[in-house]
Amino acid sequence: MVRQNLAKPYQLAVVFVGAAALALSVIGFRVEHIGARFLLIVFLTIVASRFAVQIPRAATNITVTDAFIFLTLLLYGPEATVLLAAVEGTCSGLRASRRKLTVTFNIASAICATFLTAHVVRLGFGDSPAPDTSTPFSHVLALVCAMALVQYVAHTTIISVAHALKTDQPLWQTWTRHYLWSSITYVVGALVAGLVVRFGDTVGIYTLLLTVPPVVSLIYFTYNKYLEDIKLTAAQAEAAERERAEQAERHVEELSRYVAELERARAELQASKEHFQHAAFHDSLTGLPNRALLSSHLRLALGRVRRSDEHFFAVLFLDLDRFKNINDSLGHGAGDQLLIAIARRIEGVLRPMDTVARLGGDEYAVLLDSLSEEADATGFAERLQAELMKPFSLGGHEVYITASIGIALSTNGYDDPENLLRDADTAMYRAKEKGKARCELFDKLMHARAVALLQLENDLRRAIERQEFQVYYQPIVALETEKIVGFEALVRWQHPTRGFVPPDEFIPIAEETGLVAEIDQWVLREACRKVGEWHRLSPVNRPLTLSANLSSRELTHSDLVGRIKETLAETSFDPRCLKLEITESAVMDNAEAAAAVLARLRELGVRLSIDDFGTGYSSLSYLHRFPVTTLKIDRSFIGRMSEDTEKFEIVRTIMTLASNLGMDVVAEGVETHRQLAQLKLLKCEFGQGYLFSKPVDAEAAAALLARQVAGRKLFSTRVSGDLILPPASTYIN
C-alpha cells in the first residue's frame, strides 16, 4: 500500500522532468530544420502512431513510430527529435487514455527517454552521427545498437517503475513480464532508420520514406490478423470446452488424482534437479570423481558385501605430506599442477574395477574392489607410495612428495560409506603421527582413541569455563650466583575425574582447535597478577622476570598486541619484566608477518625470547631481523652436551651468536652438575631445569623466594655419580 501511494508523486516527477527537457529542446531547436522532408517525417509519425497493436496478456501497445524518431535523430539532431517525440507521445497518449495525468505522463516518458537517447548518441558519435554510403557497416551497427539499447532501457524502465508502483509488484518482475519482448521493436526501428539514412543518397530518401508506411502497414495488418485468428481459435476452443463440460464432470476425480500424481512427480524432478545442480560428480581440477560419486560406488560395494560374505574391498585415504610447502615456495599454480600429476599417477597403478577420487585439497581416496586378502590392500598402498616418491617436474623444478595413507577394510562391518571414509581418515592421521610417508591399517583401538580425543576436546572447552587450569612456575636461575632471577609460567590441567592431564596430551588439541589462545591469555593474566604480588611483597625481587609462552596461533591474531597491553594494564605489571617466548618454527613459518608483530610488542616494552632454539632449522641470517632479546637453547642439546661433542659445539656456536647479537641465553633442561659446569665454562648466564627445581605451584614458588630473601641457599646439591639432584623439598607438586 505504501508503494502504491508513491505512484502519483512519481508520475508528477516524470512530467516535471519531461517538461524541462522539452523546454530545453524548444530553446535549442533550429528553425531551418523545418522543411518538406521534416514535415513528411512528422506526418508519417502521426499516421503511424494510430496503428497500435495490443499485446496479449500485457497492458500495453506497440507502435511503429520508433523508426521515425530514430530517423529524425540521425538527420536533425536531439532538439528536433525531442519535439517529434512530444508530438508522437501526445498522439499515442490521447489514443490510449483520457486521464490527464496518464496522458501527460506518457508524453513526458517519451520525451525523457528520447532526450536521454539523443544526448547519449551525440556524446558517443558526435553532433552529426548520420551515416552515408561510405560509412563502414560496423559503425552503422554500433550506432543502431546504441540508439536502440538506450531508448529501450530508458523508456521501458520509466514506464515499468510507474506500473510496479501502481500494482505493488517487484520492478524486475514487472519489466520482464511486460516489456522484455519489446526490445525487438526498438532494434528494428533503429535498423530501419540507419539503413534509410545510409542508402538515402543512392535510392533517394523520399523514396525510402514513402516505402516505409506500406511495409509497416503490411506488417501491422498481418500481425493484427494473426491476433484475430488467435482470438477466433480461442473462442472456438472455449465453445468446444463448454460442450465437453458435462462429460468432464464425470472425470473430475480421475483428473484430480492425475494432477496430484503429476505434481508429486514434478516436485521429485525439481528436487532431483536441484540436488544434482549445487553437487557435480567430478572434481573440476583433476577430472577425478568427487566425494559424492565415490560415496555412490561405496554404497554399491557395501551392497555386494551384504549379498556375499566372500566379497572383500578396502578404502585408502591418502593425504600428501608437507604439501603446503609446495604452495608457499612455488605458488598455488604449481600446487595445482602437482595435484593433477598425482591424480594421473594414482590412476596409472589402479585396476579397471578400482576408483580414485579427490576429496578436496590434497586428499584422495581409493576404492580397491574385489580383493582376495588384507595383504592386497597394504601391498597396493606400498606400491602407490613408491610411485609417488618418484620426482615430479613442475615448471623446471624437480619436486619430491610423500603421502600418508590410512586403510579401512570392509570386514569391519560397515553399513554407511561415511563411516568407511571416517575410519580410513583416522588411520591416515595415525600414519601422520608416526612420522608420515607410511600407511596404517585401521583397527578398533584407533576409533576408541579418536573418540577419546573428541571427549578430551569437549572437556578442554569446559575446563576453560570451570577454571580447572593452574599456573605452575619453574625458576630461571643466574648460573653464576644460583639465585632465582625469574620464572617461566606453565599451564597445568587438573581434570575433575582423570586427575592431572599432561601438557603434551592437551596442548596439541588446544593448538588444533584454537583454544590455546584463550588458555595462554588466562595463564598470562594469572601469572602477571601473582608475580606482581611478589614484586610488591619483596622489593629485593623487583628485577624478577616472568616468561610466558606465545603460541604460533596467537602470533597470527590481529588483536594480540591489544590483548597483551590490556592484560598488563589490568594487572599493573611492568612490561619490562615480561618475556614472551615464541618457538623458532612459529617465527620462521611466516617471517615477514612475525617480524611486524614482534616489533609492535617490543614497542610496549615487552622482551622477546626464542624458545627451543636450534630445533627449527632456521637460517641464522634471519635472526638479526627480529627484535629478540633472549635465546633459549633447547633441552635436547643441553641433555646430550656432556657425552656428545657435536652437541657441545652447537651450544658453543649459539653462545657466540647470541653474544655477537647482544642477546641473553637461557639453557633449558639443566639436570646435572657437569652440565652446569660446562655452561659456566661457556659463559652461559641463565638456566632452568630439574637441577634447580621442577615447575611448582604458586605457593611453593613463593616459598623459594622467601628462602632466597632470607639469604638461605636454595639449590644445595648432593652428588650421585655425576648427576646432581636438588633437595627433595624443591620437588613440590
XYZ file of C-alpha atoms in Angstrom, residues 364-615:
252
model
C 42.466 -38.506 -2.252
C 40.579 -41.735 -1.639
C 40.907 -45.052 -3.466
C 38.335 -47.857 -3.557
C 40.091 -51.194 -4.095
C 37.280 -53.540 -5.053
C 37.228 -57.339 -5.244
C 40.333 -58.099 -3.150
C 41.410 -61.538 -2.006
C 43.029 -60.703 1.337
C 44.221 -57.888 3.591
C 47.750 -58.048 2.183
C 46.401 -56.940 -1.214
C 45.399 -53.583 0.278
C 48.645 -52.950 2.160
C 50.676 -54.086 -0.854
C 48.852 -51.649 -3.121
C 49.394 -48.810 -0.611
C 53.135 -49.537 -0.548
C 53.323 -49.612 -4.353
C 51.413 -46.360 -4.516
C 53.767 -44.692 -2.036
C 56.765 -45.861 -4.025
C 55.227 -44.449 -7.214
C 54.553 -41.080 -5.579
C 58.098 -40.849 -4.221
C 59.438 -40.552 -7.762
C 60.229 -36.909 -8.636
C 57.710 -34.600 -10.298
C 58.732 -31.889 -12.762
C 56.888 -28.614 -12.139
C 57.859 -25.662 -14.297
C 61.534 -26.560 -14.388
C 61.638 -27.581 -10.700
C 62.147 -31.164 -9.587
C 59.770 -31.800 -6.679
C 59.616 -34.739 -4.297
C 56.499 -35.558 -2.298
C 55.386 -38.304 0.064
C 51.967 -39.408 1.243
C 50.469 -40.778 4.447
C 47.839 -43.458 3.803
C 45.113 -44.859 6.044
C 43.378 -48.143 5.150
C 39.903 -49.317 6.191
C 38.715 -52.836 5.312
C 35.148 -53.862 4.507
C 35.437 -56.728 7.026
C 34.829 -54.235 9.857
C 31.081 -54.474 9.222
C 30.228 -51.094 7.726
C 26.773 -50.084 6.545
C 27.497 -46.476 5.550
C 30.156 -45.022 3.188
C 30.868 -42.095 5.511
C 31.894 -44.444 8.325
C 34.324 -46.159 5.949
C 35.898 -42.855 4.949
C 35.965 -41.703 8.571
C 37.930 -44.736 9.716
C 40.327 -44.590 6.761
C 40.867 -40.909 7.614
C 41.543 -41.838 11.255
C 44.148 -44.381 10.154
C 45.750 -41.763 7.899
C 46.141 -39.359 10.841
C 47.741 -42.188 12.802
C 50.257 -42.575 9.952
C 50.953 -38.836 10.161
C 51.559 -39.075 13.905
C 54.028 -41.929 13.402
C 56.239 -39.872 11.123
C 54.431 -39.525 7.767
C 55.300 -41.287 4.467
C 53.780 -44.547 5.718
C 50.490 -46.443 5.747
C 48.411 -47.595 8.711
C 45.595 -50.147 8.883
C 42.541 -49.066 10.862
C 41.632 -51.025 13.967
C 39.100 -50.576 16.755
C 41.708 -49.048 19.077
C 42.160 -46.166 16.653
C 38.461 -45.427 16.769
C 38.449 -45.583 20.559
C 41.410 -43.217 20.617
C 39.653 -40.805 18.225
C 36.558 -40.851 20.440
C 38.735 -40.255 23.497
C 40.398 -37.281 21.800
C 36.979 -35.857 20.958
C 35.933 -36.274 24.582
C 39.155 -34.629 25.677
C 38.444 -31.683 23.380
C 34.962 -31.294 24.886
C 36.422 -31.488 28.401
C 39.046 -28.932 27.416
C 36.367 -26.449 26.364
C 34.560 -26.930 29.671
C 37.835 -26.660 31.602
C 38.192 -23.048 30.477
C 34.717 -22.256 31.777
C 35.235 -24.150 35.061
C 38.697 -22.715 35.753
C 40.300 -26.169 36.040
C 43.711 -24.876 34.958
C 46.550 -23.932 37.290
C 49.700 -21.936 36.690
C 52.983 -23.591 37.676
C 56.260 -21.713 37.881
C 59.729 -23.042 37.033
C 62.608 -20.907 38.344
C 65.087 -19.329 35.921
C 68.421 -19.115 37.698
C 71.539 -16.968 37.280
C 74.129 -19.742 36.862
C 76.977 -17.781 38.445
C 75.132 -16.980 41.713
C 72.496 -19.764 41.540
C 69.845 -17.211 42.517
C 66.348 -17.020 41.051
C 66.018 -14.144 38.574
C 62.681 -15.099 37.083
C 60.034 -17.750 36.487
C 58.563 -19.408 33.424
C 54.762 -19.697 33.699
C 53.467 -23.122 32.621
C 49.869 -24.311 32.431
C 48.679 -27.448 34.203
C 45.238 -29.114 33.957
C 43.645 -30.817 36.952
C 40.810 -32.814 35.382
C 37.889 -33.475 37.790
C 37.803 -37.229 37.029
C 41.075 -38.050 35.252
C 43.270 -36.075 37.591
C 46.439 -34.491 36.220
C 46.453 -34.346 32.377
C 49.976 -33.990 30.899
C 50.503 -30.825 28.845
C 51.792 -32.802 25.855
C 48.381 -34.511 25.761
C 46.100 -31.472 25.763
C 48.257 -28.646 24.353
C 48.294 -30.109 20.774
C 44.480 -30.333 20.860
C 44.268 -26.768 22.138
C 46.556 -25.676 19.281
C 44.480 -27.503 16.668
C 41.114 -26.179 17.911
C 42.299 -22.618 18.544
C 41.580 -22.844 22.294
C 45.276 -22.294 23.024
C 44.888 -18.528 22.576
C 42.264 -18.340 25.321
C 44.327 -20.587 27.594
C 47.515 -18.575 27.043
C 45.664 -15.341 27.745
C 44.359 -16.738 31.043
C 47.823 -18.009 32.041
C 49.412 -14.632 31.271
C 46.826 -12.742 33.312
C 47.149 -15.057 36.329
C 50.958 -15.118 36.187
C 51.219 -11.322 35.847
C 48.953 -10.908 38.857
C 50.930 -13.383 41.001
C 54.460 -12.251 40.058
C 53.264 -8.652 40.509
C 52.365 -9.563 44.111
C 55.847 -10.992 44.637
C 57.306 -7.735 43.327
C 55.336 -5.690 45.839
C 55.877 -8.016 48.797
C 59.628 -8.188 48.352
C 61.352 -5.177 46.785
C 64.550 -7.184 46.524
C 62.772 -9.269 43.875
C 61.968 -6.216 41.803
C 64.077 -7.374 38.822
C 62.201 -10.720 38.862
C 61.117 -11.577 35.297
C 58.121 -13.547 34.076
C 58.447 -15.731 30.965
C 55.202 -16.796 29.249
C 54.655 -18.862 26.121
C 53.078 -17.382 22.999
C 51.618 -19.978 20.613
C 52.020 -19.856 16.849
C 48.247 -19.378 16.506
C 48.319 -16.337 18.782
C 51.084 -14.823 16.675
C 48.628 -14.581 13.763
C 45.807 -12.923 15.745
C 45.246 -9.307 14.763
C 44.292 -8.308 18.320
C 47.314 -9.948 20.029
C 49.140 -6.712 20.886
C 45.947 -5.097 22.165
C 45.136 -8.066 24.433
C 48.628 -8.123 25.952
C 48.519 -4.371 26.515
C 45.119 -4.769 28.195
C 46.438 -7.565 30.444
C 49.443 -5.503 31.529
C 47.189 -2.565 32.384
C 44.672 -4.745 34.227
C 47.351 -6.383 36.421
C 49.575 -3.262 36.728
C 52.507 -5.399 35.617
C 55.738 -3.739 34.471
C 56.149 -4.695 30.773
C 59.956 -4.603 31.164
C 59.665 -7.642 33.471
C 57.685 -9.694 30.926
C 59.364 -12.055 28.453
C 57.169 -13.600 25.749
C 58.546 -16.886 24.413
C 57.913 -17.879 20.788
C 59.188 -21.085 19.241
C 61.702 -20.816 16.439
C 59.425 -22.645 13.988
C 56.477 -20.313 14.739
C 58.621 -17.303 13.861
C 60.079 -18.804 10.690
C 56.747 -20.101 9.293
C 55.828 -16.523 8.362
C 58.907 -14.420 8.948
C 57.625 -11.135 7.488
C 54.354 -11.073 9.446
C 56.088 -12.288 12.627
C 58.684 -9.516 12.437
C 55.941 -6.869 12.278
C 54.032 -8.294 15.268
C 57.195 -8.712 17.359
C 58.207 -5.133 16.623
C 54.857 -3.879 17.965
C 55.277 -5.996 21.102
C 58.758 -4.556 21.634
C 57.253 -1.071 21.467
C 55.215 -1.970 24.576
C 58.469 -2.560 26.448
C 57.996 -6.341 26.492
C 61.081 -8.500 25.976
C 61.037 -11.360 23.465
C 62.604 -14.789 23.609
C 63.093 -17.537 21.005
C 62.131 -20.816 22.694
C 63.570 -24.257 21.775
C 66.281 -22.541 19.724
C 68.204 -24.892 17.462
C 65.295 -27.204 16.613
